[in-house]
Amino acid sequence: VTLRDNMRAMQITKEAGLNVMGTFMLGTVGETESEIKETENFILNNLDNIDYFQTFVSTPYPGTELYDLCVKEGIVSKDYLEQLKNEEKIEKPVCYSDLVSSGKIKAALKHLNRVASGKINAKDKIGWLVSNFIRRPHKIIDAIRSYF
């Protein structure tokens, strides 16, 4: 899928009167710093067409091609779930990029997450906070800390 394909999809969606929701992953194995910047620029240049968006660190889940590649490259161990449990105690989110530092990925995520939260109205933010605080208070506290 190309950037042009994505822009066309957004245009068709908007013309149909629907909201556009974007989900973007950063820090995929093989992704360069300039490619992360391209993703960031794509989002920022299309804010008028993207109603809501979210960004995540690419995570190599067992059973996926990304996981197989990460095992082959020695980025994750065969006992990945145990590795992930241990790494999450030290660093959140855990980054598995082989080319871009964890700090640069997290800085891009933090910036984009601030932009994303600016697109959500106050009523929806409060509803989300209350709902998630009841179910997972530690997650909300972590999210608030990472925002600041």
mmCIF file of C-alpha atoms in Angstrom:
data_model
loop_
_atom_site.group_PDB
_atom_site.id
_atom_site.type_symbol
_atom_site.label_atom_id
_atom_site.label_comp_id
_atom_site.label_asym_id
_atom_site.label_seq_id
_atom_site.Cartn_x
_atom_site.Cartn_y
_atom_site.Cartn_z
ATOM 1 C CA VAL A 1 0.000 0.000 0.000
ATOM 2 C CA THR A 2 1.424 3.376 -0.999
ATOM 3 C CA LEU A 3 0.994 6.832 0.500
ATOM 4 C CA ARG A 4 -1.080 7.711 -2.562
ATOM 5 C CA ASP A 5 -3.357 4.701 -1.856
ATOM 6 C CA ASN A 6 -3.822 5.872 1.730
ATOM 7 C CA MET A 7 -4.581 9.429 0.672
ATOM 8 C CA ARG A 8 -7.130 8.183 -1.860
ATOM 9 C CA ALA A 9 -8.750 5.960 0.780
ATOM 10 C CA MET A 10 -9.047 8.942 3.120
ATOM 11 C CA GLN A 11 -10.608 11.036 0.354
ATOM 12 C CA ILE A 12 -13.181 8.346 -0.500
ATOM 13 C CA THR A 13 -13.993 7.843 3.185
ATOM 14 C CA LYS A 14 -14.494 11.576 3.780
ATOM 15 C CA GLU A 15 -16.622 11.917 0.620
ATOM 16 C CA ALA A 16 -18.836 9.129 1.978
ATOM 17 C CA GLY A 17 -19.338 11.177 5.159
ATOM 18 C CA LEU A 18 -17.400 8.781 7.369
ATOM 19 C CA ASN A 19 -14.715 9.492 9.946
ATOM 20 C CA VAL A 20 -11.146 8.494 9.186
ATOM 21 C CA MET A 21 -9.321 6.592 11.940
ATOM 22 C CA GLY A 22 -5.618 6.001 11.440
ATOM 23 C CA THR A 23 -3.465 3.465 13.244
ATOM 24 C CA PHE A 24 0.279 3.839 12.790
ATOM 25 C CA MET A 25 3.147 1.655 13.993
ATOM 26 C CA LEU A 26 6.665 2.979 14.537
ATOM 27 C CA GLY A 27 9.947 1.186 15.117
ATOM 28 C CA THR A 28 9.447 -1.822 12.881
ATOM 29 C CA VAL A 29 12.554 -3.883 12.190
ATOM 30 C CA GLY A 30 14.312 -2.365 9.184
ATOM 31 C CA GLU A 31 12.537 0.988 9.506
ATOM 32 C CA THR A 32 14.917 3.941 9.346
ATOM 33 C CA GLU A 33 14.771 7.215 11.218
ATOM 34 C CA SER A 34 13.806 8.982 7.986
ATOM 35 C CA GLU A 35 10.933 6.539 7.451
ATOM 36 C CA ILE A 36 9.645 7.263 10.954
ATOM 37 C CA LYS A 37 9.839 10.971 10.070
ATOM 38 C CA GLU A 38 7.906 10.253 6.834
ATOM 39 C CA THR A 39 5.141 8.611 8.871
ATOM 40 C CA GLU A 40 5.116 11.549 11.264
ATOM 41 C CA ASN A 41 4.950 14.016 8.358
ATOM 42 C CA PHE A 42 2.180 12.024 6.672
ATOM 43 C CA ILE A 43 0.071 12.286 9.819
ATOM 44 C CA LEU A 44 0.815 15.972 10.395
ATOM 45 C CA ASN A 45 0.217 16.889 6.736
ATOM 46 C CA ASN A 46 -3.143 15.094 6.723
ATOM 47 C CA LEU A 47 -4.603 16.195 10.056
ATOM 48 C CA ASP A 48 -7.571 17.785 8.288
ATOM 49 C CA ASN A 49 -8.463 14.401 6.755
ATOM 50 C CA ILE A 50 -7.717 12.173 9.768
ATOM 51 C CA ASP A 51 -10.427 12.490 12.414
ATOM 52 C CA TYR A 52 -8.701 10.306 14.994
ATOM 53 C CA PHE A 53 -5.448 8.392 15.066
ATOM 54 C CA GLN A 54 -3.303 6.330 17.345
ATOM 55 C CA THR A 55 0.349 5.354 17.266
ATOM 56 C CA PHE A 56 2.059 2.280 18.643
ATOM 57 C CA VAL A 57 5.470 0.674 18.783
ATOM 58 C CA SER A 58 5.647 -2.330 16.478
ATOM 59 C CA THR A 59 5.500 -5.443 18.613
ATOM 60 C CA PRO A 60 6.641 -8.818 17.259
ATOM 61 C CA TYR A 61 3.898 -11.175 18.422
ATOM 62 C CA PRO A 62 4.573 -14.919 18.149
ATOM 63 C CA GLY A 63 3.073 -16.389 14.988
ATOM 64 C CA THR A 64 3.642 -13.246 12.887
ATOM 65 C CA GLU A 65 6.179 -12.614 10.143
ATOM 66 C CA LEU A 66 7.621 -9.791 12.247
ATOM 67 C CA TYR A 67 8.229 -12.203 15.127
ATOM 68 C CA ASP A 68 9.947 -14.717 12.837
ATOM 69 C CA LEU A 69 12.171 -11.940 11.453
ATOM 70 C CA CYS A 70 13.035 -10.715 14.966
ATOM 71 C CA VAL A 71 13.977 -14.246 16.066
ATOM 72 C CA LYS A 72 16.101 -14.705 12.924
ATOM 73 C CA GLU A 73 17.871 -11.372 13.528
ATOM 74 C CA GLY A 74 18.391 -12.155 17.228
ATOM 75 C CA ILE A 75 16.234 -9.216 18.348
ATOM 76 C CA VAL A 76 13.911 -11.445 20.358
ATOM 77 C CA SER A 77 14.532 -14.837 21.915
ATOM 78 C CA LYS A 78 12.565 -17.997 21.254
ATOM 79 C CA ASP A 79 11.208 -17.560 24.784
ATOM 80 C CA TYR A 80 9.855 -14.168 23.771
ATOM 81 C CA LEU A 81 6.905 -13.955 26.164
ATOM 82 C CA GLU A 82 9.252 -14.344 29.148
ATOM 83 C CA GLN A 83 11.630 -11.811 27.555
ATOM 84 C CA LEU A 84 8.759 -9.353 27.060
ATOM 85 C CA LYS A 85 7.594 -9.751 30.660
ATOM 86 C CA ASN A 86 11.084 -8.941 31.942
ATOM 87 C CA GLU A 87 11.639 -6.034 29.532
ATOM 88 C CA GLU A 88 8.294 -4.420 30.358
ATOM 89 C CA LYS A 89 9.434 -4.161 33.976
ATOM 90 C CA ILE A 90 12.322 -1.985 32.778
ATOM 91 C CA GLU A 91 11.031 -0.096 29.742
ATOM 92 C CA LYS A 92 7.591 0.839 28.421
ATOM 93 C CA PRO A 93 6.910 0.672 25.616
ATOM 94 C CA VAL A 94 9.490 -1.924 24.630
ATOM 95 C CA CYS A 95 11.109 -1.050 21.288
ATOM 96 C CA TYR A 96 12.537 -3.711 18.976
ATOM 97 C CA SER A 97 13.980 -1.559 16.211
ATOM 98 C CA ASP A 98 17.324 -2.608 14.836
ATOM 99 C CA LEU A 99 18.070 0.794 13.269
ATOM 100 C CA VAL A 100 16.520 3.537 15.420
ATOM 101 C CA SER A 101 17.134 4.144 19.113
ATOM 102 C CA SER A 102 14.386 3.520 21.606
ATOM 103 C CA GLY A 103 14.643 7.171 22.682
ATOM 104 C CA LYS A 104 13.959 8.488 19.176
ATOM 105 C CA ILE A 105 11.010 6.145 18.699
ATOM 106 C CA LYS A 106 9.525 7.148 22.053
ATOM 107 C CA ALA A 107 10.028 10.852 21.283
ATOM 108 C CA ALA A 108 8.112 10.459 18.001
ATOM 109 C CA LEU A 109 5.358 8.505 19.777
ATOM 110 C CA LYS A 110 5.073 11.103 22.525
ATOM 111 C CA HIS A 111 4.802 13.930 19.996
ATOM 112 C CA LEU A 112 2.226 12.127 17.865
ATOM 113 C CA ASN A 113 0.202 11.013 20.895
ATOM 114 C CA ARG A 114 -0.049 14.646 22.011
ATOM 115 C CA VAL A 115 -1.249 15.642 18.561
ATOM 116 C CA ALA A 116 -3.730 12.745 18.576
ATOM 117 C CA SER A 117 -5.127 13.679 21.969
ATOM 118 C CA GLY A 118 -5.708 17.202 20.665
ATOM 119 C CA LYS A 119 -8.128 15.809 18.097
ATOM 120 C CA ILE A 120 -10.362 14.230 20.746
ATOM 121 C CA ASN A 121 -13.068 16.369 22.328
ATOM 122 C CA ALA A 122 -13.226 16.826 26.101
ATOM 123 C CA LYS A 123 -16.376 14.717 26.562
ATOM 124 C CA ASP A 124 -14.794 11.706 24.846
ATOM 125 C CA LYS A 125 -11.529 12.135 26.802
ATOM 126 C CA ILE A 126 -13.360 12.183 30.124
ATOM 127 C CA GLY A 127 -15.469 9.163 29.165
ATOM 128 C CA TRP A 128 -12.354 7.231 28.146
ATOM 129 C CA LEU A 129 -10.511 8.174 31.350
ATOM 130 C CA VAL A 130 -13.385 7.168 33.625
ATOM 131 C CA SER A 131 -14.046 3.902 31.800
ATOM 132 C CA ASN A 132 -10.401 2.874 31.737
ATOM 133 C CA PHE A 133 -9.640 4.075 35.256
ATOM 134 C CA ILE A 134 -12.329 1.782 36.601
ATOM 135 C CA ARG A 135 -11.004 -1.198 34.634
ATOM 136 C CA ARG A 136 -7.240 -0.537 34.673
ATOM 137 C CA PRO A 137 -6.191 2.286 36.991
ATOM 138 C CA HIS A 138 -2.455 1.558 36.639
ATOM 139 C CA LYS A 139 -2.677 1.932 32.838
ATOM 140 C CA ILE A 140 -4.269 5.371 33.158
ATOM 141 C CA ILE A 141 -1.653 6.513 35.646
ATOM 142 C CA ASP A 142 1.114 5.276 33.290
ATOM 143 C CA ALA A 143 -0.522 7.052 30.333
ATOM 144 C CA ILE A 144 -0.806 10.320 32.242
ATOM 145 C CA ARG A 145 2.836 10.073 33.353
ATOM 146 C CA SER A 146 4.043 9.417 29.796
ATOM 147 C CA TYR A 147 2.086 12.417 28.531
ATOM 148 C CA PHE A 148 4.023 14.757 30.791
#
